[in-house]
N, CA and C of each residue as an Amber inpcrd file, in Angstrom:
protein
   483
 121.8840000 117.0950000 141.0030000 121.7820000 115.7050000 140.6020000
 121.4710000 114.8350000 141.8060000 120.5440000 113.9620000 141.6530000
 120.1960000 113.0450000 142.7300000 120.9930000 111.7590000 142.6040000
 120.6450000 110.7780000 143.4010000 121.3310000 109.4870000 143.3310000
 121.0630000 108.8270000 141.9830000 121.9690000 107.9540000 141.5330000
 121.7480000 107.2900000 140.2460000 120.5010000 106.4260000 140.2960000
 119.7950000 106.3790000 139.1940000 118.5780000 105.6000000 139.0970000
 118.9260000 104.1240000 138.9520000 118.1780000 103.2540000 139.6290000
 118.4100000 101.8150000 139.4970000 118.2630000 101.4250000 138.0390000
 119.1870000 100.6380000 137.5660000 119.1060000 100.1660000 136.1960000
 119.6800000 101.1370000 135.1930000 120.1470000 102.3060000 135.6470000
 120.6960000 103.2950000 134.7330000 121.9190000 102.7190000 134.0280000
 122.0190000 103.0020000 132.7490000 123.1600000 102.5360000 131.9790000
 123.0070000 101.1290000 131.4360000 121.9670000 100.4260000 131.8120000
 121.7480000  99.0770000 131.3070000 120.9350000  99.1710000 130.0200000
 121.1570000  98.2440000 129.0720000 120.3580000  98.2790000 127.8480000
 118.8970000  97.9890000 128.1560000 118.0170000  98.6550000 127.4360000
 116.5790000  98.4670000 127.6420000 116.1640000  97.0810000 127.1490000
 115.3240000  96.4350000 127.9120000 114.7770000  95.1450000 127.5120000
 113.3760000  95.3640000 126.9560000 112.9680000  94.5440000 125.9980000
 111.5980000  94.6640000 125.4960000 110.6100000  94.2120000 126.5700000
 109.3510000  94.6050000 126.4400000 108.3400000  94.1450000 127.4040000
 108.2700000  92.6170000 127.4140000 107.9310000  92.0630000 128.5930000
 107.7540000  90.6210000 128.6870000 106.6920000  90.2990000 129.7280000
 106.2370000  89.0560000 129.6960000 105.2040000  88.5640000 130.6090000
 105.8180000  87.6060000 131.6170000 105.4330000  87.7390000 132.8740000
 105.7690000  86.7500000 133.8960000 104.5510000  85.8480000 134.0450000
 104.7280000  84.5780000 133.7680000 103.6210000  83.6180000 133.8320000
 103.9070000  82.6190000 134.9440000 103.1370000  82.6860000 136.0460000
 103.3480000  81.7270000 137.1310000 102.8910000  80.3200000 136.7410000
 103.6820000  79.3300000 137.1420000 103.2870000  77.9350000 136.9560000
 102.1950000  77.6640000 137.9970000 101.0250000  77.2100000 137.5630000
  99.9180000  77.0660000 138.5150000 100.1320000  75.9360000 139.5230000
  99.7540000  76.2160000 140.7520000  99.7220000  75.1920000 141.8020000
  98.3540000  74.5260000 141.7640000  98.2580000  73.3530000 142.3440000
  96.9580000  72.6880000 142.4060000  96.0330000  73.4620000 143.3480000
  94.7510000  73.3410000 143.1230000  93.7790000  74.0080000 144.0110000
  93.9760000  73.5550000 145.4550000  94.2990000  72.2780000 145.6090000
  94.5160000  71.7160000 146.9450000  95.7090000  72.4010000 147.6230000
  96.7980000  72.6110000 146.8820000  97.9900000  73.2500000 147.4540000
  97.7060000  74.7070000 147.8100000  96.9800000  75.4010000 146.9540000
  96.6300000  76.8030000 147.2310000  95.7530000  76.8860000 148.4750000
  94.8010000  75.9740000 148.5830000  93.9140000  75.9710000 149.7580000
  94.7020000  75.6650000 151.0280000  95.6230000  74.7210000 150.9550000
  96.4130000  74.3460000 152.1410000  97.3130000  75.4900000 152.5940000
  97.9080000  76.2080000 151.6460000  98.7960000  77.3250000 151.9830000
  98.0270000  78.5870000 152.3580000  96.8280000  78.7050000 151.7990000
  96.0480000  79.9270000 152.0020000  96.3960000  81.0200000 150.9960000
  97.2430000  80.7050000 150.0340000  97.5930000  81.6570000 148.9740000
  98.2630000  80.9110000 147.8290000  98.3550000  81.5750000 146.6920000
  99.0070000  81.0120000 145.5180000 100.4480000  81.5160000 145.5000000
 101.3780000  80.6720000 145.9400000 102.7770000  81.0820000 146.1270000
 103.4280000  81.5650000 144.8350000 103.2390000  80.8590000 143.7330000
 103.9170000  81.2680000 142.5030000 103.3510000  82.5670000 141.9460000
 102.0650000  82.7720000 142.1070000 101.4780000  84.0510000 141.6570000
 102.0310000  85.1940000 142.5000000 102.1420000  84.9820000 143.7940000
 102.7080000  86.0260000 144.6730000 104.1640000  86.3120000 144.3210000
 104.9260000  85.2810000 143.9980000 106.3170000  85.4790000 143.5730000
 106.3810000  86.3140000 142.2990000 105.5210000  85.9870000 141.3450000
 105.4990000  86.7250000 140.0800000 105.1280000  88.1890000 140.3050000
 104.1430000  88.4380000 141.1520000 103.7370000  89.8210000 141.4360000
 104.8570000  90.6040000 142.1180000 105.5390000  89.9730000 143.0710000
 106.6480000  90.6410000 143.7580000 107.7960000  90.9190000 142.7810000
 108.0970000  89.9560000 141.9190000 109.1670000  90.1490000 140.9310000
 108.8150000  91.2770000 139.9730000 107.5600000  91.3230000 139.5290000
 107.1370000  92.3830000 138.6060000 107.2880000  93.7560000 139.2440000
 106.9200000  93.8640000 140.5070000 107.0610000  95.1470000 141.2100000
 108.5190000  95.5780000 141.2380000 109.4050000  94.6590000 141.5510000
 110.8300000  94.9810000 141.6100000 111.3850000  95.3180000 140.2250000
 110.9930000  94.5710000 139.2160000 111.4760000  94.8220000 137.8610000
 110.9880000  96.1730000 137.3280000 109.7700000  96.5370000 137.6830000
 109.2600000  97.8590000 137.2610000 110.0630000  98.9850000 137.8930000
 110.5610000  98.7710000 139.1080000 111.4280000  99.7770000 139.7390000
 112.6970000  99.9870000 138.9250000 113.1000000  98.9610000 138.1920000
 114.2670000  99.0460000 137.3080000 113.8610000  99.5190000 135.9120000
 112.6630000 100.0690000 135.8060000 112.1400000 100.6360000 134.5540000
 111.9010000  99.5990000 133.4670000 111.6580000  98.3580000 133.8480000
 111.3290000  97.3340000 132.8660000 109.8190000  97.2680000 132.6940000
 109.4090000  96.9530000 131.4810000 107.9840000  96.7990000 131.1910000
 107.6470000  95.3240000 131.3200000 106.9270000  95.0100000 132.3570000
 106.6090000  93.6150000 132.6600000 105.1750000  93.5320000 133.1690000
 104.5280000  92.4420000 132.8360000 103.1500000  92.2090000 133.2690000
 103.0320000  90.7750000 133.7520000 102.3120000  90.5830000 134.8440000
 102.0410000  89.2310000 135.3270000 100.7880000  88.7350000 134.6130000
 100.8970000  87.5550000 134.0340000  99.7770000  86.9620000 133.3070000
  99.5450000  85.5520000 133.8380000  98.6160000  85.4180000 134.7520000
  98.2830000  84.1040000 135.3250000  97.3140000  83.4170000 134.3650000
  97.8570000  82.9220000 133.2580000  97.0330000  82.4020000 132.1670000
  97.0360000  80.8790000 132.0610000  97.7450000  80.2120000 132.9560000
  97.7640000  78.7530000 132.9210000  96.9010000  78.1880000 134.0390000
  96.3320000  77.0320000 133.7740000  95.5550000  76.3330000 134.8020000
  95.7310000  74.8430000 134.6050000  95.4150000  74.1050000 135.6640000
  95.4460000  72.6440000 135.5680000  94.1140000  72.1840000 135.0000000
  94.1700000  71.3970000 133.9560000  92.9310000  70.9140000 133.3450000
  92.4270000  69.6330000 133.9990000  93.2910000  69.0280000 134.8240000
  92.8990000  67.8120000 135.5570000  93.7090000  67.7460000 136.8390000
  93.2490000  66.9260000 137.7530000  93.9810000  66.7270000 139.0160000
  95.3000000  66.0250000 138.7430000  96.3140000  66.4440000 139.4750000
  97.6150000  65.7810000 139.3890000  98.0390000  65.3940000 140.8030000
  98.9030000  64.4040000 140.8820000  99.4480000  64.0120000 142.1850000
 100.4380000  65.0860000 142.6340000 100.6500000  65.1840000 143.9300000
 101.6400000  66.1130000 144.4660000 103.0150000  65.6910000 143.9680000
 103.6940000  66.5850000 143.2530000 105.0000000  66.2720000 142.6860000
 106.0170000  65.8880000 143.7640000 105.8810000  66.4510000 144.9580000
 106.8400000  66.1860000 146.0340000 106.8810000  64.7020000 146.3950000
 105.7900000  63.9960000 146.1710000 105.7390000  62.5810000 146.5130000
 106.1590000  61.6660000 145.3810000 106.6250000  62.2290000 144.2760000
 106.9670000  61.4280000 143.1060000 108.4590000  61.4680000 142.8120000
 108.9440000  60.4100000 142.2120000 110.3340000  60.3640000 141.7800000
 110.5060000  61.0510000 140.4320000 111.7410000  61.2130000 140.0160000
 112.0590000  61.9220000 138.7720000 111.4090000  61.2770000 137.5500000
 111.2980000  59.9650000 137.5300000 110.7100000  59.2700000 136.3780000
 109.1970000  59.4630000 136.2940000 108.5490000  59.6410000 137.4470000
 107.0880000  59.7400000 137.4620000 106.5680000  61.1630000 137.2470000
 107.3910000  62.1530000 137.4730000 106.9360000  63.5460000 137.3990000
 106.4530000  63.9620000 136.0110000 107.1980000  63.7000000 134.9300000
 106.6890000  64.1130000 133.6180000 105.3480000  63.4640000 133.2690000
 105.2010000  62.1880000 133.5670000 103.9470000  61.4930000 133.2720000
 102.7990000  62.0840000 134.0820000 103.0620000  62.4500000 135.3130000
 102.0470000  63.0490000 136.1740000 101.5050000  64.3500000 135.5660000
 102.3780000  65.1150000 134.9330000 101.9810000  66.4120000 134.3930000
 101.6470000  66.3930000 132.9060000 101.8370000  65.2600000 132.2540000
 101.5860000  65.1720000 130.8160000 100.1550000  65.6010000 130.4910000
 100.0280000  66.6650000 129.7290000  98.7090000  67.1620000 129.3330000
  97.9070000  67.8070000 130.4440000  98.5080000  68.0270000 131.6020000
  97.7480000  68.5450000 132.7470000  97.5660000  70.0580000 132.7370000
  98.4520000  70.7940000 132.0470000  98.3600000  72.2510000 132.0430000
  97.8370000  72.7620000 130.7140000  97.0580000  73.8170000 130.7920000
  96.5130000  74.4540000 129.5960000  96.4010000  75.9520000 129.8400000
  96.3140000  76.6840000 128.7600000  96.0980000  78.1320000 128.8700000
  94.5980000  78.3970000 128.9510000  94.2240000  79.4100000 129.7090000
  92.8160000  79.7660000 129.8410000  92.3120000  80.3500000 128.5260000
  90.9970000  80.3400000 128.3490000  90.3950000  80.8810000 127.1380000
  90.8070000  82.3450000 126.9690000  91.2140000  82.6950000 125.7730000
  91.6100000  84.0660000 125.4720000  93.0700000  84.3810000 125.7530000
  93.7950000  83.4490000 126.3700000  95.2040000  83.6810000 126.7110000
  96.0640000  83.8410000 125.4640000  95.6570000  83.2160000 124.3740000
  96.4630000  83.2820000 123.1520000  96.7130000  84.7170000 122.7080000
  95.7110000  85.5830000 122.8280000  95.8990000  86.9940000 122.4260000
  96.9760000  87.6650000 123.2770000  96.9360000  87.4450000 124.5730000
  97.9140000  88.0520000 125.4730000  99.3030000  87.4420000 125.2760000
  99.3740000  86.1250000 125.1530000 100.6600000  85.4460000 125.0310000
 101.4000000  85.8020000 123.7460000 100.6780000  86.2800000 122.7520000
 101.3260000  86.6810000 121.4940000 101.8790000  88.0970000 121.5550000
 101.6030000  88.8290000 122.6370000 102.0300000  90.2270000 122.7150000
 103.4690000  90.4010000 123.1790000 104.0170000  89.4320000 123.8860000
 105.3620000  89.5820000 124.4540000 105.9130000  88.2160000 124.8260000
 107.2450000  88.0860000 124.8720000 107.8320000  86.8190000 125.3130000
 107.5040000  86.5440000 126.7780000 107.5970000  85.2720000 127.1470000
 107.1900000  84.8060000 128.4720000 108.3980000  84.3690000 129.2890000
 108.3820000  84.7420000 130.5740000 109.2960000  84.1790000 131.5650000
 108.4160000  83.4130000 132.5420000 108.5980000  82.1040000 132.6060000
 107.8310000  81.2790000 133.5430000 108.3700000  81.5040000 134.9530000
 107.4790000  81.4770000 135.9370000 107.8610000  81.6770000 137.3390000
 107.3890000  80.4820000 138.1440000 108.3170000  79.8890000 138.9170000
 107.9540000  78.7700000 139.7940000 108.7410000  78.9020000 141.0890000
 108.2330000  78.2970000 142.1360000 108.9060000  78.4120000 143.4300000
 110.0660000  77.4400000 143.5520000 109.9600000  76.2520000 142.9700000
 110.9690000  75.2170000 143.1430000 111.1420000  74.4490000 141.8450000
 112.3720000  74.2180000 141.4440000 112.6570000  73.4070000 140.2700000
 113.4760000  72.2140000 140.7390000 112.9040000  71.0340000 140.5870000
 113.6120000  69.8220000 140.9790000 114.0740000  69.0890000 139.7310000
 113.1240000  68.5990000 138.9410000 113.4760000  67.9020000 137.6980000
 113.1920000  68.7430000 136.4650000 112.4200000  69.8060000 136.6190000
 112.0420000  70.6380000 135.4820000 110.7490000  70.1990000 134.8230000
 110.0920000  69.1710000 135.3530000 108.8650000  68.6550000 134.7330000
 107.7510000  69.7000000 134.7240000 107.5760000  70.4390000 135.8140000
 106.5190000  71.4570000 135.8720000 106.7900000  72.5780000 134.8740000
 108.0510000  73.0080000 134.8060000 108.4070000  74.0710000 133.8630000
 108.2350000  73.5970000 132.4210000 108.5920000  72.3490000 132.1390000
 108.4290000  71.8130000 130.7840000 106.9510000  71.7500000 130.4070000
 106.1010000  71.3110000 131.3300000 104.6590000  71.2430000 131.0600000
 104.0890000  72.6440000 130.8540000 104.5380000  73.6130000 131.6500000
 104.0680000  74.9960000 131.5020000 104.5230000  75.5720000 130.1690000
 105.7660000  75.3010000 129.7890000 106.2820000  75.8010000 128.5130000
 105.4770000  75.2320000 127.3460000 105.1500000  73.9470000 127.4120000
 104.3300000  73.3400000 126.3510000 102.9730000  74.0240000 126.2610000
 102.3480000  74.2820000 127.4030000 101.0270000  74.9180000 127.4040000
 101.0910000  76.3380000 126.8320000 102.1310000  77.0860000 127.1800000
 102.2970000  78.4460000 126.6460000 102.4930000  78.3860000 125.1380000
 103.3520000  77.4900000 124.6780000 103.6380000  77.3940000 123.2420000
 102.4210000  76.9000000 122.4630000 101.6540000  75.9770000 123.0420000
 100.4370000  75.5110000 122.3700000  99.4250000  76.6350000 122.2020000
  99.4870000  77.6390000 123.0840000  98.5760000  78.7860000 123.0030000
  99.1640000  79.9160000 122.1560000 100.3190000  79.6660000 121.5310000
 100.9020000  80.6640000 120.6450000 101.9330000  81.5710000 121.2820000
 102.3010000  81.3230000 122.5350000 103.2960000  82.1390000 123.2060000
 104.7020000  81.6370000 122.9540000 105.6760000  82.4570000 123.3270000
 107.0840000  82.0940000 123.1780000 107.7550000  82.2160000 124.5410000
 108.2610000  81.0980000 125.0550000 108.9270000  81.0950000 126.3590000
 110.3740000  81.5170000 126.1540000 110.7430000  82.5850000 126.8390000
 112.0890000  83.1300000 126.7580000 112.9970000  82.5340000 127.8260000
 112.4470000  82.3400000 129.0410000 113.2460000  81.8760000 130.1720000
 112.3300000  81.3970000 131.2840000 112.9500000  80.9230000 132.3470000
 112.2270000  80.5490000 133.5610000 112.9710000  81.1250000 134.7470000
 112.2270000  81.5360000 135.7580000 112.8080000  82.0450000 136.9960000
 112.2570000  81.2240000 138.1480000 113.1560000  80.6900000 138.9600000
 112.7520000  79.8930000 140.1140000 113.4880000  80.3970000 141.3500000
 112.8850000  80.1510000 142.5050000 113.4930000  80.5760000 143.7630000
 114.5220000  79.5660000 144.2400000 114.2400000  78.2840000 144.0820000
 115.1350000  77.2470000 144.6010000 115.2490000  76.1170000 143.5900000
 116.3860000  75.4290000 143.6430000 116.6260000  74.3140000 142.7460000
 117.1570000  73.1260000 143.4980000 117.5260000  72.0810000 142.7560000
 117.9880000  70.8500000 143.3930000 119.3690000  71.0060000 143.9980000
 119.6600000  70.1430000 144.9340000 121.0040000  70.0920000 145.5150000
 121.9720000  69.6520000 144.4280000 123.2320000  69.9900000 144.5440000
 124.2140000  69.5810000 143.5270000 124.2280000  68.0730000 143.3450000
 124.4300000  67.6750000 142.1330000 124.5070000  66.2480000 141.8300000
 125.9690000  65.8200000 141.8410000 126.3070000  64.9120000 142.7170000
 127.7070000  64.4840000 142.8420000 128.2230000  63.8760000 141.5460000
 127.4230000  63.0150000 140.9240000 127.9010000  62.3440000 139.7160000
 128.0860000  63.3300000 138.5690000 127.2880000  64.3690000 138.4910000
 127.4400000  65.3520000 137.4170000 128.7300000  66.1280000 137.5910000
 129.0310000  66.5140000 138.8280000 130.2750000  67.2460000 139.0760000
 131.4780000  66.3680000 138.7910000 131.3970000  65.1100000 139.2140000
 132.5210000  64.1980000 139.0170000 132.7730000  63.9650000 137.5260000
 131.7090000  63.9590000 136.7350000 131.8440000  63.7280000 135.3010000
 132.1840000  65.0100000 134.5480000 132.1730000  66.1370000 135.2330000
 132.4730000  67.4090000 134.5840000 131.3030000  67.9500000 133.7900000
 130.1000000  67.3640000 133.9750000 128.9380000  67.8010000 133.2210000
 128.3260000  69.0670000 133.7750000 128.6480000  69.4100000 134.9830000
 128.0630000  70.6000000 135.5840000 129.1750000  71.4380000 136.1860000
 128.8610000  72.6930000 136.3610000 129.8490000  73.6100000 136.9090000
 129.7200000  73.7470000 138.4060000 130.0640000  74.9020000 138.8980000
 130.0140000  75.2060000 140.3230000 128.6180000  74.9360000 140.8670000
 128.5120000  74.3510000 142.0100000 127.2440000  74.0200000 142.6570000
 126.3930000  73.0460000 141.8490000 127.0070000  72.3350000 140.8900000
 126.2570000  71.3440000 140.1310000 125.3840000  71.9160000 139.0510000
 125.4630000  73.2190000 138.7710000 124.6100000  73.8410000 137.7660000
 125.3430000  73.9650000 136.4480000 124.6950000  73.5910000 135.3470000
 125.3490000  73.7210000 134.0560000 125.6160000  75.1920000 133.7480000
 126.6500000  75.4400000 133.0040000 126.9410000  76.8010000 132.5960000
 127.8280000  77.5670000 133.5490000 128.0720000  77.0630000 134.7100000
 128.9610000  77.7250000 135.6690000 130.2380000  76.9140000 135.7820000
 131.3280000  77.5750000 135.7520000 132.6060000  76.8810000 135.8720000
 132.9930000  76.7550000 137.3240000 133.6320000  75.6480000 137.6720000
 134.0930000  75.5130000 139.0570000 135.2250000  76.4980000 139.3080000
 135.3870000  76.9050000 140.5620000 136.4750000  77.8270000 140.8720000
 137.8180000  77.1450000 140.6390000 138.8470000  77.9330000 140.2640000
 140.1720000  77.3310000 140.0600000 140.6950000  76.7290000 141.3600000
 141.4260000  75.6730000 141.2310000 141.9620000  74.9930000 142.4220000
 143.4220000  75.2370000 142.5410000
Protein backbone atom coordinates (compact mmCIF):
# COMPACT_ATOMS: atom_id res chain seq x y z
CA UNK A 1 0.00 0.00 0.00
CA UNK A 2 1.28 3.42 -0.88
CA UNK A 3 0.51 6.74 0.76
CA UNK A 4 -3.16 7.75 0.92
CA UNK A 5 -4.43 9.50 -2.18
CA UNK A 6 -5.31 13.19 -1.82
CA UNK A 7 -9.03 13.57 -1.49
CA UNK A 8 -9.53 9.92 -0.55
CA UNK A 9 -12.65 9.35 1.49
CA UNK A 10 -14.27 12.61 0.41
CA UNK A 11 -17.61 12.50 -1.43
CA UNK A 12 -17.30 12.89 -5.18
CA UNK A 13 -18.32 16.25 -6.57
CA UNK A 14 -20.00 16.60 -9.96
CA UNK A 15 -18.01 18.23 -12.77
CA UNK A 16 -17.92 22.03 -12.71
CA UNK A 17 -16.52 24.98 -14.64
CA UNK A 18 -14.12 27.62 -13.32
CA UNK A 19 -14.99 30.88 -15.06
CA UNK A 20 -12.51 33.74 -14.55
CA UNK A 21 -13.94 37.23 -14.19
CA UNK A 22 -12.38 39.10 -17.12
CA UNK A 23 -9.92 41.92 -16.54
CA UNK A 24 -9.87 44.91 -18.85
CA UNK A 25 -7.55 44.72 -21.85
CA UNK A 26 -5.67 47.66 -20.37
CA UNK A 27 -5.08 45.81 -17.07
CA UNK A 28 -3.94 42.65 -18.86
CA UNK A 29 -1.54 44.67 -21.00
CA UNK A 30 -0.15 46.52 -17.96
CA UNK A 31 0.42 43.29 -16.01
CA UNK A 32 1.64 41.33 -19.01
CA UNK A 33 -0.79 38.50 -18.21
CA UNK A 34 -4.40 37.78 -17.32
CA UNK A 35 -4.25 37.27 -13.54
CA UNK A 36 -7.71 35.76 -13.05
CA UNK A 37 -7.28 33.31 -15.91
CA UNK A 38 -3.94 32.20 -14.44
CA UNK A 39 -5.57 31.76 -11.03
CA UNK A 40 -8.32 29.64 -12.56
CA UNK A 41 -5.81 27.47 -14.43
CA UNK A 42 -3.70 26.94 -11.29
CA UNK A 43 -6.81 26.09 -9.23
CA UNK A 44 -7.99 23.61 -11.87
CA UNK A 45 -4.62 21.86 -11.85
CA UNK A 46 -4.74 21.51 -8.07
CA UNK A 47 -8.38 20.37 -8.04
CA UNK A 48 -7.65 17.72 -10.68
CA UNK A 49 -4.95 16.34 -8.37
CA UNK A 50 -7.80 15.78 -5.91
CA UNK A 51 -9.59 13.79 -8.64
CA UNK A 52 -12.18 16.47 -9.32
CA UNK A 53 -13.53 17.01 -12.81
CA UNK A 54 -13.07 20.68 -13.53
CA UNK A 55 -12.57 22.76 -16.64
CA UNK A 56 -11.52 26.38 -17.03
CA UNK A 57 -13.90 28.24 -19.31
CA UNK A 58 -12.80 31.80 -20.09
CA UNK A 59 -16.18 32.60 -21.64
CA UNK A 60 -16.79 36.12 -20.36
CA UNK A 61 -15.58 39.35 -21.92
CA UNK A 62 -16.10 43.05 -21.46
CA UNK A 63 -18.46 44.39 -24.08
CA UNK A 64 -17.43 47.99 -23.38
CA UNK A 65 -14.69 49.91 -21.61
CA UNK A 66 -15.09 50.30 -17.88
CA UNK A 67 -13.29 52.53 -15.41
CA UNK A 68 -10.71 50.92 -13.14
CA UNK A 69 -12.71 49.65 -10.16
CA UNK A 70 -9.83 50.47 -7.80
CA UNK A 71 -10.46 54.18 -8.36
CA UNK A 72 -14.18 53.97 -7.59
CA UNK A 73 -16.17 53.98 -4.39
CA UNK A 74 -18.66 51.29 -3.38
CA UNK A 75 -21.63 53.24 -4.78
CA UNK A 76 -20.03 53.75 -8.21
CA UNK A 77 -18.79 50.20 -8.82
CA UNK A 78 -22.11 48.52 -9.76
CA UNK A 79 -22.99 51.32 -12.19
CA UNK A 80 -19.53 51.10 -13.75
CA UNK A 81 -20.06 47.41 -14.51
CA UNK A 82 -23.77 47.50 -15.35
CA UNK A 83 -24.15 45.66 -18.65
CA UNK A 84 -20.38 45.61 -19.19
CA UNK A 85 -19.86 41.82 -19.15
CA UNK A 86 -21.19 39.30 -21.62
CA UNK A 87 -20.58 35.71 -22.59
CA UNK A 88 -18.74 35.04 -25.84
CA UNK A 89 -20.61 33.55 -28.79
CA UNK A 90 -21.24 29.84 -28.26
CA UNK A 91 -20.63 29.99 -24.49
CA UNK A 92 -24.24 29.03 -23.80
CA UNK A 93 -23.60 25.43 -24.92
CA UNK A 94 -20.63 25.06 -22.57
CA UNK A 95 -22.25 26.90 -19.64
CA UNK A 96 -25.21 24.52 -19.72
CA UNK A 97 -22.96 21.47 -19.26
CA UNK A 98 -21.95 22.07 -15.63
CA UNK A 99 -22.36 24.50 -12.74
CA UNK A 100 -20.01 27.49 -12.60
CA UNK A 101 -17.58 28.69 -9.95
CA UNK A 102 -16.54 32.27 -10.71
CA UNK A 103 -12.86 33.09 -10.09
CA UNK A 104 -11.55 36.56 -9.25
CA UNK A 105 -8.39 37.89 -7.67
CA UNK A 106 -9.97 40.43 -5.32
CA UNK A 107 -13.47 40.94 -3.92
CA UNK A 108 -14.12 44.35 -2.44
CA UNK A 109 -17.82 45.13 -2.89
CA UNK A 110 -18.80 42.12 -4.99
CA UNK A 111 -19.79 44.27 -7.99
CA UNK A 112 -17.51 42.40 -10.43
CA UNK A 113 -18.73 39.01 -9.23
CA UNK A 114 -22.37 40.14 -9.45
CA UNK A 115 -21.86 41.40 -13.02
CA UNK A 116 -20.12 38.13 -13.98
CA UNK A 117 -22.90 36.06 -12.40
CA UNK A 118 -25.52 38.01 -14.38
CA UNK A 119 -23.61 37.42 -17.63
CA UNK A 120 -23.28 33.67 -16.93
CA UNK A 121 -26.98 33.36 -16.06
CA UNK A 122 -28.05 35.38 -19.11
CA UNK A 123 -26.14 32.83 -21.22
CA UNK A 124 -27.98 29.94 -19.56
CA UNK A 125 -25.37 28.97 -16.97
CA UNK A 126 -25.86 28.37 -13.26
CA UNK A 127 -23.44 30.00 -10.81
CA UNK A 128 -22.75 27.69 -7.89
CA UNK A 129 -20.12 29.74 -6.04
CA UNK A 130 -17.28 32.22 -6.31
CA UNK A 131 -13.64 31.81 -5.35
CA UNK A 132 -11.44 34.81 -4.63
CA UNK A 133 -7.89 35.20 -3.38
CA UNK A 134 -8.42 38.30 -1.24
CA UNK A 135 -11.31 40.20 0.26
CA UNK A 136 -12.03 43.41 2.12
CA UNK A 137 -10.66 44.29 5.51
CA UNK A 138 -13.07 43.60 8.39
CA UNK A 139 -15.81 46.13 8.79
CA UNK A 140 -15.83 47.56 12.30
CA UNK A 141 -19.50 48.54 12.23
CA UNK A 142 -20.58 45.08 11.04
CA UNK A 143 -18.72 43.36 13.86
CA UNK A 144 -20.07 45.81 16.41
CA UNK A 145 -23.62 45.19 15.19
CA UNK A 146 -23.12 41.42 15.25
CA UNK A 147 -23.85 41.22 11.51
CA UNK A 148 -20.60 39.50 10.71
CA UNK A 149 -18.56 36.80 12.32
CA UNK A 150 -14.85 36.36 12.86
CA UNK A 151 -12.74 38.67 10.68
CA UNK A 152 -15.89 40.54 9.61
CA UNK A 153 -17.06 37.74 7.31
CA UNK A 154 -20.66 36.56 7.43
CA UNK A 155 -21.17 32.95 8.38
CA UNK A 156 -18.23 32.72 10.75
CA UNK A 157 -18.75 32.96 14.46
CA UNK A 158 -16.41 34.99 16.60
CA UNK A 159 -14.21 33.00 18.96
CA UNK A 160 -15.57 32.59 22.50
CA UNK A 161 -14.36 35.22 24.93
